[in-house]
Amino acid sequence: MGTKTVDETGAETGAEATTDEEKVNVTKNDAPDEVTETEAEDGDELFEADADVQEEGPSGVGQGAGAVVSAGLGVVSLTGGWISTVAAARETLVGQLKTSSTASVATQIKEVYGDAWHTTALWGGLFALAALIVGVVVLARPAFGAPGRPQAPWIKSVAWAGVSLGVIGLLLAVLKYTDVLLGLPPAS
């Protein structure tokens, strides 16, 4: 039994060492002239596998994106967004401009703070409604898609999260708008 060692340069030495010519011995005479049946069947299987992948249809990327958008809109409906902040600030400014300094305290509170609070609730409700609609569309989409093609579990989970956040956001928006939740303080 021979030994093979590797010197510092990485070259193999010893009784079993081979040269590059011995390792790679490809000549035109060694190449097969015909493709064997086994090789042809392997190639056909690869081609058929590629065809199956192409025939599967849509990948569900749009549904996944819709589910994430639904969840994002649901979060915005609960936390508020820059558009609701800007709209509330605008309502505050309009309330200050419309209210004279001689108006009653109750009128000033309603015009300056109450309308801004209702505007914030309204925008939160719109985002919640959008989250709810997008989530329901994503969940209902497979019923109108390719038969036998199930929806990925993560898409269903994220879409259900968006629907849930939309329902909670819509409920909170209604409660804020009707002053049931954190209503304006009474002017005494």
Short mmCIF file of C-alpha atoms in Angstrom, two decimals:
data_model
loop_
_atom_site.label_atom_id
_atom_site.label_comp_id
_atom_site.label_asym_id
_atom_site.label_seq_id
_atom_site.Cartn_x
_atom_site.Cartn_y
_atom_site.Cartn_z
CA MET A 1 0.00 0.00 0.00
CA GLY A 2 1.53 3.29 -1.08
CA THR A 3 1.40 6.55 0.76
CA LYS A 4 0.44 9.92 -0.45
CA THR A 5 1.52 13.17 1.18
CA VAL A 6 0.95 16.82 0.48
CA ASP A 7 3.91 19.18 0.66
CA GLU A 8 3.84 22.87 1.65
CA THR A 9 2.75 24.00 -1.80
CA GLY A 10 -0.22 21.67 -1.82
CA ALA A 11 1.25 19.30 -4.42
CA GLU A 12 0.73 15.60 -3.83
CA THR A 13 3.84 13.48 -3.55
CA GLY A 14 4.48 9.84 -2.83
CA ALA A 15 3.67 6.48 -4.40
CA GLU A 16 -0.02 7.21 -5.11
CA ALA A 17 0.48 10.76 -6.39
CA THR A 18 -0.79 11.41 -9.88
CA THR A 19 -0.01 14.12 -12.33
CA ASP A 20 -2.55 16.49 -13.84
CA GLU A 21 -2.41 14.58 -17.14
CA GLU A 22 -3.32 11.36 -15.36
CA LYS A 23 -6.17 12.98 -13.42
CA VAL A 24 -7.75 14.58 -16.46
CA ASN A 25 -7.49 12.27 -19.40
CA VAL A 26 -10.11 13.46 -21.83
CA THR A 27 -9.58 12.83 -25.47
CA LYS A 28 -11.93 12.84 -28.40
CA ASN A 29 -11.74 9.05 -28.65
CA ASP A 30 -12.97 8.60 -25.06
CA ALA A 31 -16.15 10.66 -25.58
CA PRO A 32 -19.24 8.56 -26.33
CA ASP A 33 -20.69 8.97 -29.80
CA GLU A 34 -24.22 8.11 -28.72
CA VAL A 35 -26.35 9.01 -25.74
CA THR A 36 -27.38 5.92 -23.82
CA GLU A 37 -31.00 5.27 -22.86
CA THR A 38 -30.30 5.93 -19.18
CA GLU A 39 -28.75 9.32 -19.94
CA ALA A 40 -31.67 10.21 -22.22
CA GLU A 41 -34.21 9.25 -19.54
CA ASP A 42 -32.36 11.34 -16.94
CA GLY A 43 -32.42 14.32 -19.28
CA ASP A 44 -36.12 13.84 -19.98
CA GLU A 45 -36.87 13.70 -16.26
CA LEU A 46 -35.06 16.99 -15.73
CA PHE A 47 -36.94 18.56 -18.61
CA GLU A 48 -40.25 17.28 -17.27
CA ALA A 49 -39.44 18.61 -13.79
CA ASP A 50 -38.75 22.03 -15.29
CA ALA A 51 -42.02 21.88 -17.22
CA ASP A 52 -43.92 20.99 -14.03
CA VAL A 53 -42.49 24.03 -12.26
CA GLN A 54 -43.56 26.30 -15.11
CA GLU A 55 -47.05 24.82 -15.30
CA GLU A 56 -47.78 25.32 -11.59
CA GLY A 57 -49.13 28.79 -12.21
CA PRO A 58 -48.87 31.82 -9.96
CA SER A 59 -46.40 31.60 -7.10
CA GLY A 60 -48.59 33.41 -4.57
CA VAL A 61 -46.30 36.41 -4.27
CA GLY A 62 -49.21 38.80 -4.79
CA GLN A 63 -51.25 37.07 -2.10
CA GLY A 64 -48.29 37.21 0.29
CA ALA A 65 -47.80 40.90 -0.42
CA GLY A 66 -51.49 41.54 0.11
CA ALA A 67 -51.40 39.72 3.44
CA VAL A 68 -48.43 41.79 4.62
CA VAL A 69 -50.13 45.01 3.45
CA SER A 70 -53.26 44.02 5.36
CA ALA A 71 -51.29 43.44 8.56
CA GLY A 72 -49.40 46.71 8.07
CA LEU A 73 -52.60 48.68 7.57
CA GLY A 74 -54.01 47.05 10.70
CA VAL A 75 -51.00 48.15 12.73
CA VAL A 76 -51.29 51.69 11.35
CA SER A 77 -54.98 51.78 12.28
CA LEU A 78 -54.07 51.01 15.89
CA THR A 79 -50.97 53.19 16.26
CA GLY A 80 -51.88 56.06 13.98
CA GLY A 81 -49.96 57.35 11.03
CA TRP A 82 -48.53 60.59 9.80
CA ILE A 83 -51.63 61.30 7.72
CA SER A 84 -53.90 61.14 10.77
CA THR A 85 -51.46 63.31 12.72
CA VAL A 86 -51.40 65.92 9.96
CA ALA A 87 -55.19 65.83 9.61
CA ALA A 88 -55.62 66.23 13.39
CA ALA A 89 -53.19 69.17 13.44
CA ARG A 90 -55.08 70.77 10.57
CA GLU A 91 -58.39 70.34 12.44
CA THR A 92 -56.83 71.91 15.52
CA LEU A 93 -55.71 74.90 13.47
CA VAL A 94 -59.12 75.23 11.81
CA GLY A 95 -60.77 75.02 15.24
CA GLN A 96 -58.51 77.75 16.60
CA LEU A 97 -59.26 79.99 13.63
CA LYS A 98 -63.03 79.46 13.80
CA THR A 99 -63.36 79.89 17.53
CA SER A 100 -63.29 83.37 18.97
CA SER A 101 -61.69 84.07 22.30
CA THR A 102 -65.08 85.03 23.71
CA ALA A 103 -66.58 81.55 22.97
CA SER A 104 -67.45 79.33 25.88
CA VAL A 105 -64.92 76.83 27.21
CA ALA A 106 -67.06 73.92 26.00
CA THR A 107 -67.13 75.32 22.47
CA GLN A 108 -63.38 75.92 22.48
CA ILE A 109 -62.68 72.36 23.71
CA LYS A 110 -64.98 70.88 21.10
CA GLU A 111 -63.67 72.95 18.19
CA VAL A 112 -59.95 72.77 19.04
CA TYR A 113 -59.57 69.30 20.56
CA GLY A 114 -62.76 67.37 19.89
CA ASP A 115 -62.74 67.73 16.13
CA ALA A 116 -59.07 66.79 15.97
CA TRP A 117 -59.78 63.69 18.09
CA HIS A 118 -62.64 62.71 15.79
CA THR A 119 -60.43 63.23 12.73
CA THR A 120 -57.79 60.93 14.21
CA ALA A 121 -60.48 58.32 14.91
CA LEU A 122 -61.84 58.69 11.38
CA TRP A 123 -58.44 58.11 9.75
CA GLY A 124 -57.77 55.16 12.06
CA GLY A 125 -61.12 53.70 11.03
CA LEU A 126 -60.30 54.15 7.33
CA PHE A 127 -56.98 52.33 7.75
CA ALA A 128 -58.73 49.59 9.73
CA LEU A 129 -61.39 49.20 7.04
CA ALA A 130 -58.69 48.99 4.35
CA ALA A 131 -56.84 46.33 6.38
CA LEU A 132 -60.05 44.38 6.78
CA ILE A 133 -60.93 44.50 3.08
CA VAL A 134 -57.43 43.58 1.86
CA GLY A 135 -57.20 40.71 4.36
CA VAL A 136 -60.58 39.30 3.35
CA VAL A 137 -59.68 39.54 -0.35
CA VAL A 138 -56.42 37.65 0.27
CA LEU A 139 -58.25 34.95 2.23
CA ALA A 140 -60.99 34.64 -0.41
CA ARG A 141 -58.62 34.64 -3.40
CA PRO A 142 -57.92 30.87 -3.47
CA ALA A 143 -61.62 30.20 -4.01
CA PHE A 144 -61.34 31.97 -7.37
CA GLY A 145 -57.83 30.76 -8.28
CA ALA A 146 -56.37 27.54 -9.60
CA PRO A 147 -58.23 24.50 -8.25
CA GLY A 148 -56.14 22.14 -6.16
CA ARG A 149 -53.55 24.79 -5.43
CA PRO A 150 -53.59 25.47 -1.67
CA GLN A 151 -52.62 28.81 -0.23
CA ALA A 152 -49.37 28.89 1.74
CA PRO A 153 -49.98 28.68 5.51
CA TRP A 154 -47.97 31.81 6.26
CA ILE A 155 -50.11 33.83 3.86
CA LYS A 156 -53.27 32.70 5.66
CA SER A 157 -51.74 33.50 9.05
CA VAL A 158 -50.62 37.00 8.08
CA ALA A 159 -53.93 37.71 6.32
CA TRP A 160 -55.87 36.59 9.41
CA ALA A 161 -53.63 38.86 11.50
CA GLY A 162 -54.49 41.75 9.17
CA VAL A 163 -58.21 40.98 9.41
CA SER A 164 -58.00 40.74 13.21
CA LEU A 165 -56.09 44.01 13.50
CA GLY A 166 -58.58 45.62 11.12
CA VAL A 167 -61.55 44.51 13.23
CA ILE A 168 -59.89 45.74 16.45
CA GLY A 169 -58.88 49.02 14.80
CA LEU A 170 -62.37 49.56 13.42
CA LEU A 171 -63.94 48.88 16.81
CA LEU A 172 -61.56 51.29 18.54
CA ALA A 173 -62.14 53.95 15.87
CA VAL A 174 -65.90 53.76 16.36
CA LEU A 175 -65.50 53.93 20.14
CA LYS A 176 -63.19 56.98 19.86
CA TYR A 177 -65.40 58.75 17.32
CA THR A 178 -68.52 58.31 19.45
CA ASP A 179 -66.63 59.49 22.56
CA VAL A 180 -67.29 56.21 24.38
CA LEU A 181 -63.54 55.67 24.65
CA LEU A 182 -61.55 58.62 25.99
CA GLY A 183 -64.24 61.22 25.39
CA LEU A 184 -63.65 64.91 25.87
CA PRO A 185 -63.64 66.14 29.43
CA PRO A 186 -66.68 68.14 30.50
CA ALA A 187 -66.23 71.87 30.66
CA SER A 188 -67.05 72.95 34.18
#
